[in-house]
């Protein structure tokens, strides 16, 4: 079975369950329920609980988990075993072993979308892209610009091309 080409992604904050159905009805090719940047630290656990209760194979979504080195990563990945998770988006992906950790938590292959948004992630982009179950790399322009200390509009062309 061939994976469809997804051209439009809509992020919805995991702490806003009132917006989940609206996101699905938007017409976007994929909905990404965000547990990371869109959710303040004080709401991370409750956001995961909202998403866990809402997940269903009837409306599969991608889940953007919290970064590998955060206190929320293991809980987020554990939740991603539930039916209805169509993929896992990993922010601040820097090493293929981080993707190995996701696969170790999963009982079945799941598409992975590592976000390259640090200099180290950029350095290891090819290894990330070649890791099993990686569907595509995601370019995290704003965080990469901060990490590289360049202007996001002008200083990232070469890096965007590399990805």
CSV table of N, CA and C in Angstrom, one decimal:
chain,number,residue,atom,x,y,z
A,1,UNK,N,0.8,-1.2,0.0
A,1,UNK,CA,0.0,0.0,0.0
A,1,UNK,C,0.9,1.2,0.0
A,2,UNK,N,0.6,2.2,-0.9
A,2,UNK,CA,1.4,3.3,-1.0
A,2,UNK,C,0.9,4.5,-0.1
A,3,UNK,N,1.8,5.2,0.5
A,3,UNK,CA,1.4,6.3,1.4
A,3,UNK,C,1.0,7.4,0.5
A,4,UNK,N,-0.2,8.1,0.8
A,4,UNK,CA,-0.6,9.2,0.0
A,4,UNK,C,0.4,10.4,0.2
A,5,UNK,N,0.5,11.3,-0.8
A,5,UNK,CA,1.3,12.5,-0.7
A,5,UNK,C,0.5,13.5,0.1
A,6,UNK,N,1.1,13.9,1.2
A,6,UNK,CA,0.5,14.9,2.1
A,6,UNK,C,1.1,16.3,1.8
A,7,UNK,N,0.3,17.2,1.4
A,7,UNK,CA,0.9,18.6,1.0
A,7,UNK,C,0.5,19.6,2.1
A,8,UNK,N,-0.6,19.4,2.8
A,8,UNK,CA,-0.9,20.5,3.8
A,8,UNK,C,-1.1,19.8,5.1
A,9,UNK,N,-0.5,20.4,6.1
A,9,UNK,CA,-0.5,20.0,7.5
A,9,UNK,C,-1.1,21.1,8.4
A,10,UNK,N,-2.0,20.7,9.2
A,10,UNK,CA,-2.6,21.7,10.1
A,10,UNK,C,-2.3,21.2,11.6
A,11,UNK,N,-1.7,22.1,12.3
A,11,UNK,CA,-1.3,21.9,13.7
A,11,UNK,C,-2.5,22.3,14.6
A,12,UNK,N,-2.8,21.5,15.6
A,12,UNK,CA,-3.9,21.9,16.5
A,12,UNK,C,-3.3,21.6,17.9
A,13,UNK,N,-3.4,22.6,18.8
A,13,UNK,CA,-2.8,22.4,20.2
A,13,UNK,C,-3.5,21.3,20.9
A,14,UNK,N,-2.7,20.4,21.5
A,14,UNK,CA,-3.2,19.3,22.3
A,14,UNK,C,-4.0,19.7,23.5
A,15,UNK,N,-3.8,20.9,24.0
A,15,UNK,CA,-4.6,21.3,25.1
A,15,UNK,C,-5.9,22.0,24.8
A,16,UNK,N,-6.3,21.9,23.5
A,16,UNK,CA,-7.5,22.6,23.0
A,16,UNK,C,-8.4,21.5,22.3
A,17,UNK,N,-9.0,20.6,23.1
A,17,UNK,CA,-9.8,19.6,22.5
A,17,UNK,C,-11.0,20.1,21.7
A,18,UNK,N,-11.4,21.4,22.1
A,18,UNK,CA,-12.5,22.0,21.4
A,18,UNK,C,-12.2,22.3,19.9
A,19,UNK,N,-10.9,22.2,19.5
A,19,UNK,CA,-10.5,22.5,18.2
A,19,UNK,C,-10.2,21.3,17.4
A,20,UNK,N,-10.2,20.1,18.0
A,20,UNK,CA,-9.8,18.9,17.3
A,20,UNK,C,-10.7,18.6,16.1
A,21,UNK,N,-12.0,18.6,16.3
A,21,UNK,CA,-13.0,18.3,15.2
A,21,UNK,C,-12.9,19.3,14.1
A,22,UNK,N,-12.7,20.6,14.5
A,22,UNK,CA,-12.6,21.7,13.5
A,22,UNK,C,-11.4,21.4,12.6
A,23,UNK,N,-10.3,21.0,13.2
A,23,UNK,CA,-9.1,20.8,12.5
A,23,UNK,C,-9.3,19.6,11.5
A,24,UNK,N,-10.0,18.6,11.9
A,24,UNK,CA,-10.3,17.5,11.0
A,24,UNK,C,-11.2,17.9,9.8
A,25,UNK,N,-12.1,18.8,10.1
A,25,UNK,CA,-13.0,19.3,9.0
A,25,UNK,C,-12.4,20.4,8.1
A,26,UNK,N,-11.2,20.8,8.4
A,26,UNK,CA,-10.6,21.9,7.7
A,26,UNK,C,-10.2,21.6,6.2
A,27,UNK,N,-10.1,20.3,5.9
A,27,UNK,CA,-9.7,19.9,4.5
A,27,UNK,C,-8.2,19.7,4.4
A,28,UNK,N,-7.4,19.9,5.5
A,28,UNK,CA,-6.0,19.7,5.4
A,28,UNK,C,-5.7,18.2,5.1
A,29,UNK,N,-4.6,17.9,4.4
A,29,UNK,CA,-4.2,16.5,4.1
A,29,UNK,C,-3.9,15.8,5.4
A,30,UNK,N,-3.4,16.4,6.4
A,30,UNK,CA,-3.1,15.8,7.7
A,30,UNK,C,-3.2,16.8,8.8
A,31,UNK,N,-3.7,16.2,9.9
A,31,UNK,CA,-3.8,17.0,11.2
A,31,UNK,C,-2.7,16.6,12.1
A,32,UNK,N,-2.0,17.5,12.7
A,32,UNK,CA,-1.0,17.2,13.7
A,32,UNK,C,-1.4,17.8,15.0
A,33,UNK,N,-1.7,16.8,15.9
A,33,UNK,CA,-2.0,17.3,17.3
A,33,UNK,C,-0.7,17.5,18.0
A,34,UNK,N,-0.5,18.8,18.4
A,34,UNK,CA,0.7,19.2,19.0
A,34,UNK,C,0.8,19.2,20.5
A,35,UNK,N,1.7,18.4,21.0
A,35,UNK,CA,1.9,18.3,22.4
A,35,UNK,C,3.1,19.1,22.9
A,36,UNK,N,3.8,19.7,21.9
A,36,UNK,CA,5.1,20.4,22.2
A,36,UNK,C,4.9,21.9,22.2
A,37,UNK,N,5.3,22.7,21.2
A,37,UNK,CA,5.4,24.1,21.2
A,37,UNK,C,4.0,24.8,21.5
A,38,UNK,N,2.9,24.2,21.1
A,38,UNK,CA,1.6,24.9,21.3
A,38,UNK,C,1.1,24.7,22.7
A,39,UNK,N,1.8,23.9,23.6
A,39,UNK,CA,1.2,23.6,24.9
A,39,UNK,C,2.2,24.1,26.0
A,40,UNK,N,1.7,25.0,26.9
A,40,UNK,CA,2.6,25.4,28.0
A,40,UNK,C,3.0,24.2,28.9
A,41,UNK,N,4.1,24.3,29.5
A,41,UNK,CA,4.6,23.2,30.4
A,41,UNK,C,3.6,22.8,31.4
A,42,UNK,N,2.8,23.7,31.9
A,42,UNK,CA,1.9,23.4,33.0
A,42,UNK,C,0.7,22.6,32.4
A,43,UNK,N,0.5,22.5,31.1
A,43,UNK,CA,-0.6,21.8,30.5
A,43,UNK,C,-0.2,20.6,29.8
A,44,UNK,N,1.1,20.2,29.8
A,44,UNK,CA,1.5,19.1,29.0
A,44,UNK,C,0.8,17.8,29.3
A,45,UNK,N,0.7,17.4,30.6
A,45,UNK,CA,0.1,16.2,31.0
A,45,UNK,C,-1.4,16.2,30.7
A,46,UNK,N,-2.1,17.2,31.0
A,46,UNK,CA,-3.5,17.3,30.7
A,46,UNK,C,-3.8,17.2,29.2
A,47,UNK,N,-2.9,17.9,28.4
A,47,UNK,CA,-3.0,17.8,26.9
A,47,UNK,C,-2.9,16.4,26.4
A,48,UNK,N,-1.9,15.7,27.0
A,48,UNK,CA,-1.8,14.3,26.6
A,48,UNK,C,-3.1,13.5,26.9
A,49,UNK,N,-3.7,13.7,28.1
A,49,UNK,CA,-4.9,13.1,28.5
A,49,UNK,C,-6.0,13.4,27.5
A,50,UNK,N,-6.2,14.7,27.1
A,50,UNK,CA,-7.2,15.1,26.2
A,50,UNK,C,-7.0,14.3,24.9
A,51,UNK,N,-5.8,14.3,24.4
A,51,UNK,CA,-5.5,13.6,23.1
A,51,UNK,C,-5.8,12.1,23.2
A,52,UNK,N,-5.3,11.5,24.3
A,52,UNK,CA,-5.5,10.0,24.5
A,52,UNK,C,-7.0,9.7,24.4
A,53,UNK,N,-7.9,10.5,25.1
A,53,UNK,CA,-9.3,10.2,25.1
A,53,UNK,C,-9.9,10.4,23.7
A,54,UNK,N,-9.4,11.3,22.9
A,54,UNK,CA,-10.0,11.6,21.6
A,54,UNK,C,-9.5,10.7,20.5
A,55,UNK,N,-8.3,10.2,20.6
A,55,UNK,CA,-7.7,9.4,19.5
A,55,UNK,C,-8.7,8.3,19.0
A,56,UNK,N,-8.7,8.0,17.7
A,56,UNK,CA,-9.5,7.0,17.2
A,56,UNK,C,-9.1,6.6,15.8
A,57,UNK,N,-9.1,5.3,15.5
A,57,UNK,CA,-8.8,4.9,14.1
A,57,UNK,C,-9.7,5.5,13.0
A,58,UNK,N,-10.9,6.0,13.5
A,58,UNK,CA,-11.8,6.7,12.6
A,58,UNK,C,-11.3,8.0,12.1
A,59,UNK,N,-10.4,8.6,12.8
A,59,UNK,CA,-9.8,9.9,12.3
A,59,UNK,C,-8.3,10.0,12.7
A,60,UNK,N,-7.5,9.2,12.0
A,60,UNK,CA,-6.1,9.1,12.3
A,60,UNK,C,-5.4,10.5,12.2
A,61,UNK,N,-4.5,10.8,13.1
A,61,UNK,CA,-3.8,12.0,13.2
A,61,UNK,C,-2.3,11.8,13.4
A,62,UNK,N,-1.5,12.7,13.1
A,62,UNK,CA,0.0,12.7,13.5
A,62,UNK,C,0.1,13.4,14.8
A,63,UNK,N,0.9,12.9,15.7
A,63,UNK,CA,1.1,13.5,17.0
A,63,UNK,C,2.6,14.1,17.1
A,64,UNK,N,2.6,15.4,17.3
A,64,UNK,CA,4.0,16.0,17.6
A,64,UNK,C,4.2,15.8,19.1
A,65,UNK,N,5.1,15.0,19.4
A,65,UNK,CA,5.5,14.7,20.8
A,65,UNK,C,6.5,15.8,21.3
A,66,UNK,N,6.8,15.7,22.6
A,66,UNK,CA,7.8,16.6,23.1
A,66,UNK,C,9.2,16.0,22.8
A,67,UNK,N,10.2,16.8,22.8
A,67,UNK,CA,11.5,16.4,22.4
A,67,UNK,C,12.1,15.3,23.3
A,68,UNK,N,13.0,14.6,22.7
A,68,UNK,CA,13.5,13.3,23.3
A,68,UNK,C,14.1,13.5,24.7
A,69,UNK,N,14.7,14.6,25.0
A,69,UNK,CA,15.3,14.8,26.3
A,69,UNK,C,14.4,15.5,27.3
A,70,UNK,N,13.1,15.6,27.0
A,70,UNK,CA,12.2,16.3,28.0
A,70,UNK,C,11.6,15.3,28.9
A,71,UNK,N,11.1,15.7,30.0
A,71,UNK,CA,10.4,14.9,30.9
A,71,UNK,C,9.1,14.3,30.4
A,72,UNK,N,8.6,14.8,29.3
A,72,UNK,CA,7.3,14.4,28.8
A,72,UNK,C,7.4,13.4,27.7
A,73,UNK,N,8.6,13.2,27.2
A,73,UNK,CA,8.8,12.3,26.0
A,73,UNK,C,8.3,10.9,26.2
A,74,UNK,N,8.7,10.2,27.3
A,74,UNK,CA,8.2,8.8,27.5
A,74,UNK,C,6.7,8.7,27.5
A,75,UNK,N,6.1,9.6,28.2
A,75,UNK,CA,4.6,9.5,28.3
A,75,UNK,C,4.0,9.8,27.0
A,76,UNK,N,4.5,10.7,26.2
A,76,UNK,CA,4.0,11.0,24.9
A,76,UNK,C,4.1,9.8,24.0
A,77,UNK,N,5.3,9.2,24.0
A,77,UNK,CA,5.5,8.1,23.1
A,77,UNK,C,4.6,6.9,23.5
A,78,UNK,N,4.5,6.7,24.8
A,78,UNK,CA,3.6,5.6,25.3
A,78,UNK,C,2.2,5.8,24.8
A,79,UNK,N,1.7,7.1,24.7
A,79,UNK,CA,0.4,7.4,24.2
A,79,UNK,C,0.3,7.1,22.7
A,80,UNK,N,1.4,7.2,22.0
A,80,UNK,CA,1.4,7.0,20.6
A,80,UNK,C,1.2,5.6,20.1
A,81,UNK,N,1.1,4.7,21.1
A,81,UNK,CA,0.7,3.3,20.8
A,81,UNK,C,-0.8,3.1,20.6
A,82,UNK,N,-1.5,4.1,20.9
A,82,UNK,CA,-3.0,4.0,20.8
A,82,UNK,C,-3.5,4.0,19.4
A,83,UNK,N,-4.5,3.3,19.1
A,83,UNK,CA,-5.1,3.4,17.7
A,83,UNK,C,-5.5,4.8,17.4
A,84,UNK,N,-5.2,5.2,16.2
A,84,UNK,CA,-5.6,6.5,15.7
A,84,UNK,C,-4.4,7.4,15.5
A,85,UNK,N,-3.2,6.9,15.9
A,85,UNK,CA,-2.0,7.7,15.7
A,85,UNK,C,-1.4,7.2,14.4
A,86,UNK,N,-1.4,8.1,13.4
A,86,UNK,CA,-1.0,7.8,12.0
A,86,UNK,C,0.5,8.1,11.8
A,87,UNK,N,1.1,8.8,12.8
A,87,UNK,CA,2.6,9.1,12.7
A,87,UNK,C,3.0,9.9,13.9
A,88,UNK,N,4.3,9.9,14.1
A,88,UNK,CA,4.9,10.6,15.2
A,88,UNK,C,5.9,11.6,14.6
A,89,UNK,N,5.7,12.9,15.0
A,89,UNK,CA,6.6,14.0,14.6
A,89,UNK,C,7.5,14.3,15.8
A,90,UNK,N,8.8,14.2,15.6
A,90,UNK,CA,9.8,14.3,16.7
A,90,UNK,C,10.5,15.7,16.6
A,91,UNK,N,10.3,16.6,17.5
A,91,UNK,CA,11.0,17.9,17.4
A,91,UNK,C,12.4,17.7,17.8
A,92,UNK,N,13.3,18.6,17.4
A,92,UNK,CA,14.7,18.7,17.7
A,92,UNK,C,15.4,17.3,17.5
A,93,UNK,N,15.0,16.7,16.4
A,93,UNK,CA,15.7,15.4,16.1
A,93,UNK,C,17.1,15.6,15.8
A,94,UNK,N,18.0,14.9,16.4
A,94,UNK,CA,19.4,15.1,16.2
A,94,UNK,C,20.2,13.8,15.9
A,95,UNK,N,19.7,12.7,16.3
A,95,UNK,CA,20.4,11.4,16.2
A,95,UNK,C,19.4,10.3,15.8
A,96,UNK,N,19.8,9.4,15.0
A,96,UNK,CA,19.0,8.3,14.6
A,96,UNK,C,18.6,7.4,15.9
A,97,UNK,N,19.4,7.4,16.9
A,97,UNK,CA,19.1,6.7,18.1
A,97,UNK,C,17.8,7.2,18.8
A,98,UNK,N,17.5,8.5,18.6
A,98,UNK,CA,16.3,9.0,19.2
A,98,UNK,C,15.1,8.4,18.5
A,99,UNK,N,15.2,8.1,17.2
A,99,UNK,CA,14.1,7.5,16.4
A,99,UNK,C,14.1,6.0,16.9
A,100,UNK,N,15.2,5.4,17.2
A,100,UNK,CA,15.2,4.0,17.7
A,100,UNK,C,14.4,3.9,19.0
A,101,UNK,N,14.5,4.9,19.8
A,101,UNK,CA,13.8,5.0,21.1
A,101,UNK,C,12.3,5.0,20.8
A,102,UNK,N,11.8,5.7,19.8
A,102,UNK,CA,10.4,5.7,19.4
A,102,UNK,C,10.0,4.3,19.0
A,103,UNK,N,10.8,3.7,18.1
A,103,UNK,CA,10.4,2.4,17.5
A,103,UNK,C,10.4,1.4,18.7
A,104,UNK,N,11.3,1.5,19.7
A,104,UNK,CA,11.3,0.6,20.8
A,104,UNK,C,10.0,0.6,21.6
A,105,UNK,N,9.4,1.8,21.7
A,105,UNK,CA,8.1,2.0,22.4
A,105,UNK,C,6.9,1.5,21.6
A,106,UNK,N,7.0,1.5,20.3
A,106,UNK,CA,5.9,1.1,19.5
A,106,UNK,C,5.9,-0.4,19.3
A,107,UNK,N,4.7,-0.9,19.2
A,107,UNK,CA,4.6,-2.4,19.0
A,107,UNK,C,4.5,-2.7,17.5
A,108,UNK,N,4.4,-1.7,16.6
A,108,UNK,CA,4.3,-1.8,15.2
A,108,UNK,C,4.9,-0.7,14.5
A,109,UNK,N,5.3,-0.8,13.2
A,109,UNK,CA,5.9,0.3,12.5
A,109,UNK,C,5.0,1.4,12.4
A,110,UNK,N,5.5,2.6,12.6
A,110,UNK,CA,4.7,3.8,12.5
A,110,UNK,C,5.5,4.9,11.8
A,111,UNK,N,4.9,5.6,10.9
A,111,UNK,CA,5.7,6.7,10.2
A,111,UNK,C,6.3,7.7,11.1
A,112,UNK,N,7.5,8.0,10.9
A,112,UNK,CA,8.2,9.0,11.7
A,112,UNK,C,8.5,10.2,10.9
A,113,UNK,N,8.3,11.4,11.5
A,113,UNK,CA,8.6,12.7,10.8
A,113,UNK,C,9.5,13.5,11.8
A,114,UNK,N,10.9,13.3,11.7
A,114,UNK,CA,11.8,14.0,12.5
A,114,UNK,C,11.9,15.5,12.0
A,115,UNK,N,11.9,16.4,13.0
A,115,UNK,CA,12.0,17.8,12.7
A,115,UNK,C,13.5,18.2,12.9
A,116,UNK,N,14.1,18.7,11.8
A,116,UNK,CA,15.4,19.1,11.8
A,116,UNK,C,15.4,20.6,12.1
A,117,UNK,N,15.8,20.9,13.4
A,117,UNK,CA,15.7,22.3,13.8
A,117,UNK,C,16.9,22.8,14.7
A,118,UNK,N,18.0,22.0,14.6
A,118,UNK,CA,19.2,22.4,15.3
A,118,UNK,C,20.4,22.1,14.4
A,119,UNK,N,21.5,22.7,14.7
A,119,UNK,CA,22.7,22.5,13.9
A,119,UNK,C,23.1,21.1,13.9
A,120,UNK,N,23.0,20.4,15.1
A,120,UNK,CA,23.3,19.0,15.2
A,120,UNK,C,22.4,18.1,14.3
A,121,UNK,N,21.1,18.5,14.4
A,121,UNK,CA,20.1,17.7,13.6
A,121,UNK,C,20.4,17.9,12.1
A,122,UNK,N,20.8,19.1,11.7
A,122,UNK,CA,21.2,19.4,10.3
A,122,UNK,C,22.4,18.5,9.9
A,123,UNK,N,23.4,18.5,10.8
A,123,UNK,CA,24.6,17.7,10.6
A,123,UNK,C,24.3,16.2,10.4
A,124,UNK,N,23.3,15.7,11.1
A,124,UNK,CA,22.9,14.3,11.0
A,124,UNK,C,21.7,14.1,10.1
A,125,UNK,N,21.3,15.0,9.3
A,125,UNK,CA,20.0,14.9,8.5
A,125,UNK,C,20.0,13.7,7.7
A,126,UNK,N,21.1,13.3,7.0
A,126,UNK,CA,21.1,12.2,6.2
A,126,UNK,C,20.8,10.9,7.0
A,127,UNK,N,21.5,10.8,8.1
A,127,UNK,CA,21.3,9.6,8.9
A,127,UNK,C,19.8,9.5,9.4
A,128,UNK,N,19.3,10.7,9.8
A,128,UNK,CA,17.9,10.7,10.2
A,128,UNK,C,16.9,10.3,9.1
A,129,UNK,N,17.2,10.8,7.9
A,129,UNK,CA,16.4,10.4,6.7
A,129,UNK,C,16.5,9.0,6.3
A,130,UNK,N,17.6,8.3,6.6
A,130,UNK,CA,17.8,6.9,6.3
A,130,UNK,C,17.3,6.0,7.3
A,131,UNK,N,16.9,6.5,8.5
A,131,UNK,CA,16.4,5.6,9.6
A,131,UNK,C,15.1,4.9,9.2
A,132,UNK,N,14.9,3.7,9.7
A,132,UNK,CA,13.7,3.0,9.4
A,132,UNK,C,12.5,3.7,9.8
A,133,UNK,N,11.5,3.7,8.9
A,133,UNK,CA,10.1,4.2,9.1
A,133,UNK,C,10.1,5.8,9.0
A,134,UNK,N,11.2,6.4,8.6
A,134,UNK,CA,11.1,7.9,8.4
A,134,UNK,C,10.4,8.1,7.1
A,135,UNK,N,9.3,8.8,7.2
A,135,UNK,CA,8.5,9.1,6.0
A,135,UNK,C,9.1,10.4,5.3
A,136,UNK,N,9.4,11.4,6.1
A,136,UNK,CA,10.0,12.6,5.5
A,136,UNK,C,10.6,13.4,6.6
A,137,UNK,N,11.6,14.3,6.3
A,137,UNK,CA,12.1,15.2,7.2
A,137,UNK,C,11.3,16.5,7.2
A,138,UNK,N,11.2,17.1,8.4
A,138,UNK,CA,10.5,18.4,8.5
A,138,UNK,C,11.5,19.4,8.8
A,139,UNK,N,11.4,20.6,8.2
A,139,UNK,CA,12.4,21.6,8.3
A,139,UNK,C,11.8,22.6,9.4
A,140,UNK,N,12.5,22.7,10.5
A,140,UNK,CA,12.1,23.6,11.6
A,140,UNK,C,12.9,24.9,11.5
A,141,UNK,N,12.5,25.8,10.6
A,141,UNK,CA,13.2,27.0,10.3
A,141,UNK,C,13.4,28.0,11.5
A,142,UNK,N,12.4,28.2,12.2
A,142,UNK,CA,12.6,29.2,13.3
A,142,UNK,C,13.6,28.8,14.4
A,143,UNK,N,13.4,27.6,14.9
A,143,UNK,CA,14.4,27.1,15.9
A,143,UNK,C,15.8,26.9,15.3
A,144,UNK,N,15.9,26.5,14.1
A,144,UNK,CA,17.2,26.4,13.5
A,144,UNK,C,17.9,27.7,13.3
A,145,UNK,N,17.1,28.8,13.0
A,145,UNK,CA,17.7,30.1,12.8
A,145,UNK,C,18.2,30.6,14.2
A,146,UNK,N,17.4,30.3,15.2
A,146,UNK,CA,17.9,30.7,16.6
A,146,UNK,C,19.2,29.9,16.9
A,147,UNK,N,19.2,28.6,16.7
A,147,UNK,CA,20.3,27.8,17.0
A,147,UNK,C,21.6,28.3,16.2
A,148,UNK,N,21.4,28.6,15.0
A,148,UNK,CA,22.5,29.0,14.1
A,148,UNK,C,22.8,30.5,14.2
A,149,UNK,N,21.9,31.3,14.9
A,149,UNK,CA,22.1,32.7,15.1
A,149,UNK,C,22.1,33.4,13.7
A,150,UNK,N,21.1,33.1,12.9
A,150,UNK,CA,21.0,33.7,11.6
A,150,UNK,C,19.5,34.2,11.5
A,151,UNK,N,19.3,35.1,10.5
A,151,UNK,CA,18.0,35.6,10.2
A,151,UNK,C,17.2,34.5,9.5
A,152,UNK,N,16.0,34.2,10.0
A,152,UNK,CA,15.2,33.1,9.5
A,152,UNK,C,14.8,33.3,8.1
A,153,UNK,N,14.6,34.5,7.7
A,153,UNK,CA,14.1,34.8,6.3
A,153,UNK,C,15.3,34.7,5.3
A,154,UNK,N,16.5,35.2,5.7
A,154,UNK,CA,17.6,35.3,4.7
A,154,UNK,C,18.7,34.2,4.9
A,155,UNK,N,18.9,33.7,6.1
A,155,UNK,CA,20.0,32.9,6.4
A,155,UNK,C,19.9,31.4,6.3
A,156,UNK,N,18.7,30.9,5.8
A,156,UNK,CA,18.5,29.5,5.9
A,156,UNK,C,18.4,28.9,4.5
A,157,UNK,N,18.6,29.6,3.4
A,157,UNK,CA,18.4,29.0,2.1
A,157,UNK,C,19.2,27.8,1.8
A,158,UNK,N,20.5,27.9,2.1
A,158,UNK,CA,21.4,26.7,1.9
A,158,UNK,C,20.9,25.5,2.7
A,159,UNK,N,20.5,25.7,4.0
A,159,UNK,CA,20.1,24.6,4.8
A,159,UNK,C,18.8,24.0,4.4
A,160,UNK,N,17.9,24.9,4.0
A,160,UNK,CA,16.6,24.4,3.4
A,160,UNK,C,16.8,23.6,2.2
A,161,UNK,N,17.8,24.0,1.3
A,161,UNK,CA,18.1,23.2,0.1
A,161,UNK,C,18.7,21.9,0.5
A,162,UNK,N,19.5,21.9,1.5
A,162,UNK,CA,20.2,20.6,2.0
A,162,UNK,C,19.1,19.6,2.4
A,163,UNK,N,18.1,20.0,3.1
A,163,UNK,CA,17.1,19.1,3.5
A,163,UNK,C,16.3,18.7,2.3
